[in-house]
Amino acid sequence: MSMQNLYLLVPLAPLFGAIAAGLFGKSLGRAWSHRITIALVAVSFFASLAIFNDVLAGNVFNGAVYTWLTSGGTSFQVGFLIDRLTVTMMLVVTFVSLMVHVYTIGYMADDDGYQRFFSYISLFTFSMLMLVMANNFMQLFFGWEAVGLVSYLLIGFWYKKDTAIYANLKAFLVNRVGDFGFLLGIGLVLMVFGTLDYAAVFANAASHADDMAPIPGVSWNLMSAICILLFIGAMGKSAQFPLHVWLPDSMEGPTPISALIHAATMVTAGIFMVARMSPLFELSDTALSFVMVIGAITALFMGFLGIIQNDIKRVVAYSTLSQLGYMTVALGASAYSVAIFHLMTHAFFKALLFLAAGSVIIAMHHNQDIRYMGGLRKYMPITWITSLIGSLALIGTPFFSGFYSKDSIIEAVALSHLPGSGFAYFAVVAGVFVTAFYSFRMYFLVFHGKERYDQAPHDDHHSADAGHAAHDDHGHDDHAAASDAHDDHGHHGGKPHETPWVVTLPLILLAIPSVLIGYIAIEPMLHGGYFGDAIFISEHHPVMHELKAEFHGAFAMALHSLTTLPLWLAVAGVASAAFFYLKRPDIPALIQKKFQFIYTLLDNKYYFDRFNDWFFAGGARGASGFLWKFGDVKLIDGLMVNGSAKLVGMFSGVVRQLQSGYIYHYAFSMIIGVFVLLSVRNWFE
């Protein structure tokens, strides 16, 4: 098979799987639906491996597959750019997706929409692959919108639940806000460069670095405007402040899709896009500072929200928000390769944490509240050890994957001199303690301490979070998969036990890279020129050059960290969590009571949702009500439609008086008409 056919195979294999399970799922049955979709995603993964080896050998491809549309001399094409940045994303997406597909067999075992779910996650994989493999802005936008659409379908998968429908609509609308900026940015690119092809745009970018936006009375740098507008798209897709509000609610979808959205697809699209656009962003310090500050706010303040969450999935969700902030900070510091490195390591350990959370949810009979867990370590050894590995990687423990990428971000920000870098450094360093605290708060409450699962309220085994309803109209629980069919006890009073192999095998396979991939990849990816020409860094931003000068090997980096502030902040975070939730579990309630204002602020998520509901949703409803009552009823129906009818009626009533049957009336009308015509004629002469 030629390499170009192999390129086509990578995205098309999951697409064929989606079509098979979606259109012919009932005929194929459950078993064949998951066999076909898993086999085709595996084909995509192994094809990506073959392409990876080819790219490492020095073969880069940039070409069109076919021309979709030609308009006014501009061609809109579907094409692929296969370089080291692309192939890294391809491997991450296909591997994590494959693990999620296998895991889904167990998790969704008893769900009525089994085939539909497999169709959706395969379609999601296709959409993300089309996005990362694009060689032009049009195809990028296609993949961008496709992942948004499929995420809408997956978040609202249990479509008879009001909370799920609210969550998917919220995700869709918030992403439309970001996509409005994204589309404007693409439009500016087409206006300035006359093409949407990456290579042509990047080659001519420097010549437009000092151009000003053609807006009267405004002195905006055109490149800054393009980059900020493109980044607004990334703010929506990658859930950056203030467009972060949709991501926690996406937990309404089944756990496998939470892992896929949060680890390898959708939310990483914005990070990838900014890295791909590095030749543009490097021309605007204003845009880079904007990116860095937004990322810093997200990294720190979203981490705070994770501290008070009691729903196991929402703790991991806020962790995702915070880690996306770290990646965004790295982008702002011109450390694009560091951001992609953290994207890769995070994909493995975050997918691991989400799937481990799902394993716990299965064992706990779909109870998601960590306050009613505890002591699961002895009942679920595989889930316990893999969760521990994921948590250690997340907090940046030396020799674990997360350490190498997270520490590199902190060092890169410390070396940056852009406006906002001081605040960003404080945020990412303080975030280390916060991450360690909420991660191990969850870990200790779930796996250690005394067993509390018999204390769960009998009427609601779910999280205290009102957004997670206990039951839906399908007749199964919120996480209605791999349920009591896999539970030997078959009732809520039984002891928890380890989940089936289709659940635990993906945990083990994700735990391996969560430990090793950082140690293996840091030198080539960050300091060995792995990305080559795929990422451009201006000579005015020497952060990566300085970072390379300070690097003396992965082992030495881990040893050096023993004397640095971030490591001891992580240790302090773990120790604090152990003290508060194992040694003195009575203290958190006292602290909450003493600082009730802060707790209320965090519990209401800084009131962003309330403000959005009041200002944007309420404002839209108010405006639509006004437009309906005044514009529709009074103006259109009242004045234009009914008013026109009344005017015609009045005129016809007057004219009717002239139709009397008397000759002298008609003669008089004719004389008046001739007089009017002559008057008008003379007037215009």
PDB file of N, CA and C in Angstrom, residues 491-577:
ATOM      1  N   HIS A 491     -26.791  -6.346  44.065  1.00  0.00           N
ATOM      2  CA  HIS A 491     -27.615  -5.460  44.883  1.00  0.00           C
ATOM      3  C   HIS A 491     -26.703  -4.420  45.508  1.00  0.00           C
ATOM      4  N   HIS A 492     -27.311  -3.357  46.011  1.00  0.00           N
ATOM      5  CA  HIS A 492     -26.532  -2.234  46.503  1.00  0.00           C
ATOM      6  C   HIS A 492     -25.853  -2.527  47.830  1.00  0.00           C
ATOM      7  N   GLY A 493     -26.200  -3.575  48.471  1.00  0.00           N
ATOM      8  CA  GLY A 493     -25.598  -3.862  49.755  1.00  0.00           C
ATOM      9  C   GLY A 493     -24.342  -4.698  49.661  1.00  0.00           C
ATOM     10  N   GLY A 494     -23.986  -5.217  48.490  1.00  0.00           N
ATOM     11  CA  GLY A 494     -22.843  -6.096  48.355  1.00  0.00           C
ATOM     12  C   GLY A 494     -21.524  -5.367  48.413  1.00  0.00           C
ATOM     13  N   LYS A 495     -20.445  -6.098  48.735  1.00  0.00           N
ATOM     14  CA  LYS A 495     -19.103  -5.519  48.764  1.00  0.00           C
ATOM     15  C   LYS A 495     -18.652  -5.220  47.340  1.00  0.00           C
ATOM     16  N   PRO A 496     -17.935  -4.107  47.153  1.00  0.00           N
ATOM     17  CA  PRO A 496     -17.400  -3.831  45.805  1.00  0.00           C
ATOM     18  C   PRO A 496     -16.301  -4.823  45.446  1.00  0.00           C
ATOM     19  N   HIS A 497     -16.052  -5.008  44.180  1.00  0.00           N
ATOM     20  CA  HIS A 497     -14.970  -5.873  43.743  1.00  0.00           C
ATOM     21  C   HIS A 497     -14.439  -5.384  42.408  1.00  0.00           C
ATOM     22  N   GLU A 498     -13.327  -5.959  41.981  1.00  0.00           N
ATOM     23  CA  GLU A 498     -12.674  -5.505  40.757  1.00  0.00           C
ATOM     24  C   GLU A 498     -13.572  -5.701  39.542  1.00  0.00           C
ATOM     25  N   THR A 499     -13.434  -4.788  38.588  1.00  0.00           N
ATOM     26  CA  THR A 499     -14.266  -4.800  37.381  1.00  0.00           C
ATOM     27  C   THR A 499     -13.720  -5.796  36.353  1.00  0.00           C
ATOM     28  N   PRO A 500     -14.495  -6.105  35.286  1.00  0.00           N
ATOM     29  CA  PRO A 500     -14.075  -7.113  34.298  1.00  0.00           C
ATOM     30  C   PRO A 500     -12.813  -6.696  33.531  1.00  0.00           C
ATOM     31  N   TRP A 501     -12.223  -7.635  32.824  1.00  0.00           N
ATOM     32  CA  TRP A 501     -10.947  -7.391  32.143  1.00  0.00           C
ATOM     33  C   TRP A 501     -11.064  -6.349  31.037  1.00  0.00           C
ATOM     34  N   VAL A 502     -12.254  -6.237  30.413  1.00  0.00           N
ATOM     35  CA  VAL A 502     -12.398  -5.220  29.355  1.00  0.00           C
ATOM     36  C   VAL A 502     -12.318  -3.815  29.937  1.00  0.00           C
ATOM     37  N   VAL A 503     -12.498  -3.683  31.253  1.00  0.00           N
ATOM     38  CA  VAL A 503     -12.339  -2.399  31.929  1.00  0.00           C
ATOM     39  C   VAL A 503     -10.913  -2.236  32.452  1.00  0.00           C
ATOM     40  N   THR A 504     -10.369  -3.297  33.045  1.00  0.00           N
ATOM     41  CA  THR A 504      -9.049  -3.174  33.680  1.00  0.00           C
ATOM     42  C   THR A 504      -7.890  -3.229  32.684  1.00  0.00           C
ATOM     43  N   LEU A 505      -8.047  -3.940  31.563  1.00  0.00           N
ATOM     44  CA  LEU A 505      -6.957  -4.006  30.578  1.00  0.00           C
ATOM     45  C   LEU A 505      -6.585  -2.625  30.037  1.00  0.00           C
ATOM     46  N   PRO A 506      -7.558  -1.795  29.607  1.00  0.00           N
ATOM     47  CA  PRO A 506      -7.183  -0.440  29.184  1.00  0.00           C
ATOM     48  C   PRO A 506      -6.495   0.370  30.289  1.00  0.00           C
ATOM     49  N   LEU A 507      -6.882   0.131  31.552  1.00  0.00           N
ATOM     50  CA  LEU A 507      -6.221   0.830  32.655  1.00  0.00           C
ATOM     51  C   LEU A 507      -4.737   0.475  32.710  1.00  0.00           C
ATOM     52  N   ILE A 508      -4.441  -0.800  32.571  1.00  0.00           N
ATOM     53  CA  ILE A 508      -3.043  -1.253  32.616  1.00  0.00           C
ATOM     54  C   ILE A 508      -2.260  -0.707  31.425  1.00  0.00           C
ATOM     55  N   LEU A 509      -2.872  -0.759  30.231  1.00  0.00           N
ATOM     56  CA  LEU A 509      -2.182  -0.298  29.025  1.00  0.00           C
ATOM     57  C   LEU A 509      -1.974   1.216  29.020  1.00  0.00           C
ATOM     58  N   LEU A 510      -2.841   1.958  29.707  1.00  0.00           N
ATOM     59  CA  LEU A 510      -2.649   3.405  29.828  1.00  0.00           C
ATOM     60  C   LEU A 510      -1.683   3.755  30.957  1.00  0.00           C
ATOM     61  N   ALA A 511      -1.593   2.890  31.965  1.00  0.00           N
ATOM     62  CA  ALA A 511      -0.673   3.152  33.082  1.00  0.00           C
ATOM     63  C   ALA A 511       0.784   3.074  32.638  1.00  0.00           C
ATOM     64  N   ILE A 512       1.075   2.208  31.661  1.00  0.00           N
ATOM     65  CA  ILE A 512       2.470   2.037  31.214  1.00  0.00           C
ATOM     66  C   ILE A 512       3.040   3.331  30.627  1.00  0.00           C
ATOM     67  N   PRO A 513       2.385   3.962  29.628  1.00  0.00           N
ATOM     68  CA  PRO A 513       2.922   5.239  29.145  1.00  0.00           C
ATOM     69  C   PRO A 513       2.825   6.356  30.182  1.00  0.00           C
ATOM     70  N   SER A 514       1.878   6.253  31.122  1.00  0.00           N
ATOM     71  CA  SER A 514       1.784   7.278  32.167  1.00  0.00           C
ATOM     72  C   SER A 514       3.041   7.302  33.030  1.00  0.00           C
ATOM     73  N   VAL A 515       3.730   6.182  33.084  1.00  0.00           N
ATOM     74  CA  VAL A 515       4.987   6.108  33.824  1.00  0.00           C
ATOM     75  C   VAL A 515       6.184   6.406  32.915  1.00  0.00           C
ATOM     76  N   LEU A 516       6.214   5.819  31.725  1.00  0.00           N
ATOM     77  CA  LEU A 516       7.445   5.773  30.936  1.00  0.00           C
ATOM     78  C   LEU A 516       7.587   6.840  29.858  1.00  0.00           C
ATOM     79  N   ILE A 517       6.480   7.303  29.269  1.00  0.00           N
ATOM     80  CA  ILE A 517       6.587   8.085  28.037  1.00  0.00           C
ATOM     81  C   ILE A 517       7.323   9.407  28.244  1.00  0.00           C
ATOM     82  N   GLY A 518       7.179   9.997  29.421  1.00  0.00           N
ATOM     83  CA  GLY A 518       7.872  11.256  29.681  1.00  0.00           C
ATOM     84  C   GLY A 518       9.376  11.089  29.706  1.00  0.00           C
ATOM     85  N   TYR A 519       9.841  10.060  30.403  1.00  0.00           N
ATOM     86  CA  TYR A 519      11.281   9.798  30.509  1.00  0.00           C
ATOM     87  C   TYR A 519      11.877   9.510  29.135  1.00  0.00           C
ATOM     88  N   ILE A 520      11.129   8.762  28.317  1.00  0.00           N
ATOM     89  CA  ILE A 520      11.629   8.372  26.994  1.00  0.00           C
ATOM     90  C   ILE A 520      11.632   9.546  26.021  1.00  0.00           C
ATOM     91  N   ALA A 521      10.572  10.357  26.076  1.00  0.00           N
ATOM     92  CA  ALA A 521      10.342  11.332  25.006  1.00  0.00           C
ATOM     93  C   ALA A 521      10.884  12.726  25.273  1.00  0.00           C
ATOM     94  N   ILE A 522      11.235  13.056  26.514  1.00  0.00           N
ATOM     95  CA  ILE A 522      11.575  14.454  26.799  1.00  0.00           C
ATOM     96  C   ILE A 522      12.788  14.940  26.005  1.00  0.00           C
ATOM     97  N   GLU A 523      13.808  14.123  25.915  1.00  0.00           N
ATOM     98  CA  GLU A 523      15.019  14.602  25.219  1.00  0.00           C
ATOM     99  C   GLU A 523      14.781  14.819  23.724  1.00  0.00           C
ATOM    100  N   PRO A 524      14.216  13.842  22.991  1.00  0.00           N
ATOM    101  CA  PRO A 524      13.984  14.112  21.566  1.00  0.00           C
ATOM    102  C   PRO A 524      12.927  15.188  21.317  1.00  0.00           C
ATOM    103  N   MET A 525      11.837  15.206  22.101  1.00  0.00           N
ATOM    104  CA  MET A 525      10.740  16.127  21.808  1.00  0.00           C
ATOM    105  C   MET A 525      11.061  17.568  22.162  1.00  0.00           C
ATOM    106  N   LEU A 526      11.787  17.769  23.253  1.00  0.00           N
ATOM    107  CA  LEU A 526      12.043  19.137  23.693  1.00  0.00           C
ATOM    108  C   LEU A 526      13.433  19.642  23.326  1.00  0.00           C
ATOM    109  N   HIS A 527      14.407  18.762  23.272  1.00  0.00           N
ATOM    110  CA  HIS A 527      15.782  19.231  23.126  1.00  0.00           C
ATOM    111  C   HIS A 527      16.533  18.580  21.970  1.00  0.00           C
ATOM    112  N   GLY A 528      15.893  17.632  21.297  1.00  0.00           N
ATOM    113  CA  GLY A 528      16.578  16.947  20.204  1.00  0.00           C
ATOM    114  C   GLY A 528      16.083  17.343  18.832  1.00  0.00           C
ATOM    115  N   GLY A 529      15.291  18.401  18.763  1.00  0.00           N
ATOM    116  CA  GLY A 529      14.793  18.850  17.467  1.00  0.00           C
ATOM    117  C   GLY A 529      13.794  17.901  16.840  1.00  0.00           C
ATOM    118  N   TYR A 530      13.042  17.170  17.667  1.00  0.00           N
ATOM    119  CA  TYR A 530      12.102  16.178  17.153  1.00  0.00           C
ATOM    120  C   TYR A 530      11.084  16.806  16.209  1.00  0.00           C
ATOM    121  N   PHE A 531      10.524  17.959  16.588  1.00  0.00           N
ATOM    122  CA  PHE A 531       9.459  18.560  15.779  1.00  0.00           C
ATOM    123  C   PHE A 531       9.982  19.228  14.510  1.00  0.00           C
ATOM    124  N   GLY A 532      11.273  19.532  14.463  1.00  0.00           N
ATOM    125  CA  GLY A 532      11.868  20.087  13.244  1.00  0.00           C
ATOM    126  C   GLY A 532      11.160  21.352  12.781  1.00  0.00           C
ATOM    127  N   ASP A 533      10.800  21.382  11.509  1.00  0.00           N
ATOM    128  CA  ASP A 533      10.159  22.566  10.922  1.00  0.00           C
ATOM    129  C   ASP A 533       8.666  22.641  11.216  1.00  0.00           C
ATOM    130  N   ALA A 534       8.112  21.634  11.891  1.00  0.00           N
ATOM    131  CA  ALA A 534       6.672  21.631  12.172  1.00  0.00           C
ATOM    132  C   ALA A 534       6.293  22.761  13.117  1.00  0.00           C
ATOM    133  N   ILE A 535       7.241  23.182  13.961  1.00  0.00           N
ATOM    134  CA  ILE A 535       7.010  24.285  14.896  1.00  0.00           C
ATOM    135  C   ILE A 535       8.067  25.350  14.646  1.00  0.00           C
ATOM    136  N   PHE A 536       7.617  26.586  14.513  1.00  0.00           N
ATOM    137  CA  PHE A 536       8.531  27.712  14.265  1.00  0.00           C
ATOM    138  C   PHE A 536       8.634  28.568  15.522  1.00  0.00           C
ATOM    139  N   ILE A 537       9.856  28.917  15.908  1.00  0.00           N
ATOM    140  CA  ILE A 537      10.073  29.803  17.059  1.00  0.00           C
ATOM    141  C   ILE A 537      10.994  30.934  16.625  1.00  0.00           C
ATOM    142  N   SER A 538      10.556  32.164  16.854  1.00  0.00           N
ATOM    143  CA  SER A 538      11.329  33.337  16.465  1.00  0.00           C
ATOM    144  C   SER A 538      12.584  33.467  17.319  1.00  0.00           C
ATOM    145  N   GLU A 539      13.601  34.075  16.739  1.00  0.00           N
ATOM    146  CA  GLU A 539      14.849  34.310  17.489  1.00  0.00           C
ATOM    147  C   GLU A 539      14.643  35.322  18.614  1.00  0.00           C
ATOM    148  N   HIS A 540      13.526  36.059  18.556  1.00  0.00           N
ATOM    149  CA  HIS A 540      13.220  37.018  19.624  1.00  0.00           C
ATOM    150  C   HIS A 540      12.633  36.340  20.858  1.00  0.00           C
ATOM    151  N   HIS A 541      12.342  35.049  20.766  1.00  0.00           N
ATOM    152  CA  HIS A 541      11.781  34.295  21.890  1.00  0.00           C
ATOM    153  C   HIS A 541      12.690  33.098  22.190  1.00  0.00           C
ATOM    154  N   PRO A 542      13.759  33.327  22.948  1.00  0.00           N
ATOM    155  CA  PRO A 542      14.782  32.275  23.134  1.00  0.00           C
ATOM    156  C   PRO A 542      14.507  31.291  24.263  1.00  0.00           C
ATOM    157  N   VAL A 543      13.247  31.184  24.715  1.00  0.00           N
ATOM    158  CA  VAL A 543      12.934  30.339  25.874  1.00  0.00           C
ATOM    159  C   VAL A 543      13.385  28.898  25.659  1.00  0.00           C
ATOM    160  N   MET A 544      13.051  28.308  24.505  1.00  0.00           N
ATOM    161  CA  MET A 544      13.399  26.905  24.268  1.00  0.00           C
ATOM    162  C   MET A 544      14.916  26.717  24.174  1.00  0.00           C
ATOM    163  N   HIS A 545      15.607  27.696  23.617  1.00  0.00           N
ATOM    164  CA  HIS A 545      17.072  27.618  23.537  1.00  0.00           C
ATOM    165  C   HIS A 545      17.676  27.610  24.943  1.00  0.00           C
ATOM    166  N   GLU A 546      17.158  28.475  25.816  1.00  0.00           N
ATOM    167  CA  GLU A 546      17.650  28.530  27.196  1.00  0.00           C
ATOM    168  C   GLU A 546      17.265  27.267  27.964  1.00  0.00           C
ATOM    169  N   LEU A 547      16.071  26.757  27.695  1.00  0.00           N
ATOM    170  CA  LEU A 547      15.630  25.527  28.355  1.00  0.00           C
ATOM    171  C   LEU A 547      16.532  24.358  27.981  1.00  0.00           C
ATOM    172  N   LYS A 548      16.915  24.321  26.712  1.00  0.00           N
ATOM    173  CA  LYS A 548      17.810  23.266  26.240  1.00  0.00           C
ATOM    174  C   LYS A 548      19.172  23.358  26.911  1.00  0.00           C
ATOM    175  N   ALA A 549      19.647  24.590  27.113  1.00  0.00           N
ATOM    176  CA  ALA A 549      20.967  24.783  27.732  1.00  0.00           C
ATOM    177  C   ALA A 549      20.986  24.292  29.179  1.00  0.00           C
ATOM    178  N   GLU A 550      19.826  24.345  29.840  1.00  0.00           N
ATOM    179  CA  GLU A 550      19.752  23.927  31.245  1.00  0.00           C
ATOM    180  C   GLU A 550      19.463  22.436  31.402  1.00  0.00           C
ATOM    181  N   PHE A 551      19.178  21.741  30.296  1.00  0.00           N
ATOM    182  CA  PHE A 551      18.800  20.323  30.364  1.00  0.00           C
ATOM    183  C   PHE A 551      20.041  19.433  30.283  1.00  0.00           C
ATOM    184  N   HIS A 552      20.165  18.516  31.237  1.00  0.00           N
ATOM    185  CA  HIS A 552      21.317  17.607  31.269  1.00  0.00           C
ATOM    186  C   HIS A 552      20.889  16.149  31.349  1.00  0.00           C
ATOM    187  N   GLY A 553      19.720  15.854  30.805  1.00  0.00           N
ATOM    188  CA  GLY A 553      19.237  14.480  30.790  1.00  0.00           C
ATOM    189  C   GLY A 553      18.029  14.299  31.690  1.00  0.00           C
ATOM    190  N   ALA A 554      17.200  13.308  31.346  1.00  0.00           N
ATOM    191  CA  ALA A 554      15.950  13.077  32.072  1.00  0.00           C
ATOM    192  C   ALA A 554      16.213  12.679  33.523  1.00  0.00           C
ATOM    193  N   PHE A 555      17.219  11.842  33.741  1.00  0.00           N
ATOM    194  CA  PHE A 555      17.524  11.384  35.103  1.00  0.00           C
ATOM    195  C   PHE A 555      18.028  12.541  35.958  1.00  0.00           C
ATOM    196  N   ALA A 556      18.920  13.342  35.380  1.00  0.00           N
ATOM    197  CA  ALA A 556      19.469  14.487  36.108  1.00  0.00           C
ATOM    198  C   ALA A 556      18.366  15.500  36.432  1.00  0.00           C
ATOM    199  N   MET A 557      17.415  15.662  35.506  1.00  0.00           N
ATOM    200  CA  MET A 557      16.305  16.589  35.731  1.00  0.00           C
ATOM    201  C   MET A 557      15.470  16.145  36.930  1.00  0.00           C
ATOM    202  N   ALA A 558      15.221  14.837  37.030  1.00  0.00           N
ATOM    203  CA  ALA A 558      14.444  14.316  38.155  1.00  0.00           C
ATOM    204  C   ALA A 558      15.186  14.507  39.477  1.00  0.00           C
ATOM    205  N   LEU A 559      16.490  14.272  39.458  1.00  0.00           N
ATOM    206  CA  LEU A 559      17.277  14.446  40.685  1.00  0.00           C
ATOM    207  C   LEU A 559      17.327  15.914  41.096  1.00  0.00           C
ATOM    208  N   HIS A 560      17.497  16.794  40.106  1.00  0.00           N
ATOM    209  CA  HIS A 560      17.571  18.226  40.403  1.00  0.00           C
ATOM    210  C   HIS A 560      16.271  18.728  41.015  1.00  0.00           C
ATOM    211  N   SER A 561      15.157  18.122  40.637  1.00  0.00           N
ATOM    212  CA  SER A 561      13.861  18.589  41.127  1.00  0.00           C
ATOM    213  C   SER A 561      13.710  18.404  42.633  1.00  0.00           C
ATOM    214  N   LEU A 562      14.535  17.519  43.229  1.00  0.00           N
ATOM    215  CA  LEU A 562      14.436  17.266  44.663  1.00  0.00           C
ATOM    216  C   LEU A 562      14.741  18.516  45.483  1.00  0.00           C
ATOM    217  N   THR A 563      15.400  19.488  44.865  1.00  0.00           N
ATOM    218  CA  THR A 563      15.761  20.721  45.579  1.00  0.00           C
ATOM    219  C   THR A 563      14.922  21.919  45.120  1.00  0.00           C
ATOM    220  N   THR A 564      13.910  21.679  44.312  1.00  0.00           N
ATOM    221  CA  THR A 564      13.141  22.797  43.757  1.00  0.00           C
ATOM    222  C   THR A 564      11.801  22.967  44.472  1.00  0.00           C
ATOM    223  N   LEU A 565      11.267  24.187  44.385  1.00  0.00           N
ATOM    224  CA  LEU A 565      10.016  24.523  45.058  1.00  0.00           C
ATOM    225  C   LEU A 565       8.824  23.691  44.577  1.00  0.00           C
ATOM    226  N   PRO A 566       8.623  23.484  43.255  1.00  0.00           N
ATOM    227  CA  PRO A 566       7.442  22.733  42.815  1.00  0.00           C
ATOM    228  C   PRO A 566       7.315  21.354  43.451  1.00  0.00           C
ATOM    229  N   LEU A 567       8.430  20.620  43.576  1.00  0.00           N
ATOM    230  CA  LEU A 567       8.334  19.279  44.153  1.00  0.00           C
ATOM    231  C   LEU A 567       7.849  19.346  45.596  1.00  0.00           C
ATOM    232  N   TRP A 568       8.401  20.279  46.367  1.00  0.00           N
ATOM    233  CA  TRP A 568       8.020  20.349  47.773  1.00  0.00           C
ATOM    234  C   TRP A 568       6.603  20.887  47.956  1.00  0.00           C
ATOM    235  N   LEU A 569       6.150  21.690  47.015  1.00  0.00           N
ATOM    236  CA  LEU A 569       4.744  22.100  47.045  1.00  0.00           C
ATOM    237  C   LEU A 569       3.832  20.900  46.778  1.00  0.00           C
ATOM    238  N   ALA A 570       4.260  20.023  45.853  1.00  0.00           N
ATOM    239  CA  ALA A 570       3.478  18.810  45.575  1.00  0.00           C
ATOM    240  C   ALA A 570       3.446  17.905  46.802  1.00  0.00           C
ATOM    241  N   VAL A 571       4.599  17.746  47.454  1.00  0.00           N
ATOM    242  CA  VAL A 571       4.665  16.933  48.678  1.00  0.00           C
ATOM    243  C   VAL A 571       3.763  17.524  49.755  1.00  0.00           C
ATOM    244  N   ALA A 572       3.805  18.858  49.882  1.00  0.00           N
ATOM    245  CA  ALA A 572       2.960  19.524  50.880  1.00  0.00           C
ATOM    246  C   ALA A 572       1.483  19.311  50.565  1.00  0.00           C
ATOM    247  N   GLY A 573       1.126  19.323  49.275  1.00  0.00           N
ATOM    248  CA  GLY A 573      -0.257  19.093  48.881  1.00  0.00           C
ATOM    249  C   GLY A 573      -0.732  17.701  49.250  1.00  0.00           C
ATOM    250  N   VAL A 574       0.101  16.699  48.991  1.00  0.00           N
ATOM    251  CA  VAL A 574      -0.245  15.309  49.327  1.00  0.00           C
ATOM    252  C   VAL A 574      -0.339  15.141  50.841  1.00  0.00           C
ATOM    253  N   ALA A 575       0.643  15.714  51.561  1.00  0.00           N
ATOM    254  CA  ALA A 575       0.647  15.602  53.025  1.00  0.00           C
ATOM    255  C   ALA A 575      -0.578  16.279  53.628  1.00  0.00           C
ATOM    256  N   SER A 576      -0.952  17.435  53.082  1.00  0.00           N
ATOM    257  CA  SER A 576      -2.135  18.140  53.587  1.00  0.00           C
ATOM    258  C   SER A 576      -3.393  17.312  53.359  1.00  0.00           C
ATOM    259  N   ALA A 577      -3.498  16.716  52.178  1.00  0.00           N
ATOM    260  CA  ALA A 577      -4.664  15.879  51.878  1.00  0.00           C
ATOM    261  C   ALA A 577      -4.724  14.682  52.821  1.00  0.00           C
TER     262      ALA A 577
END
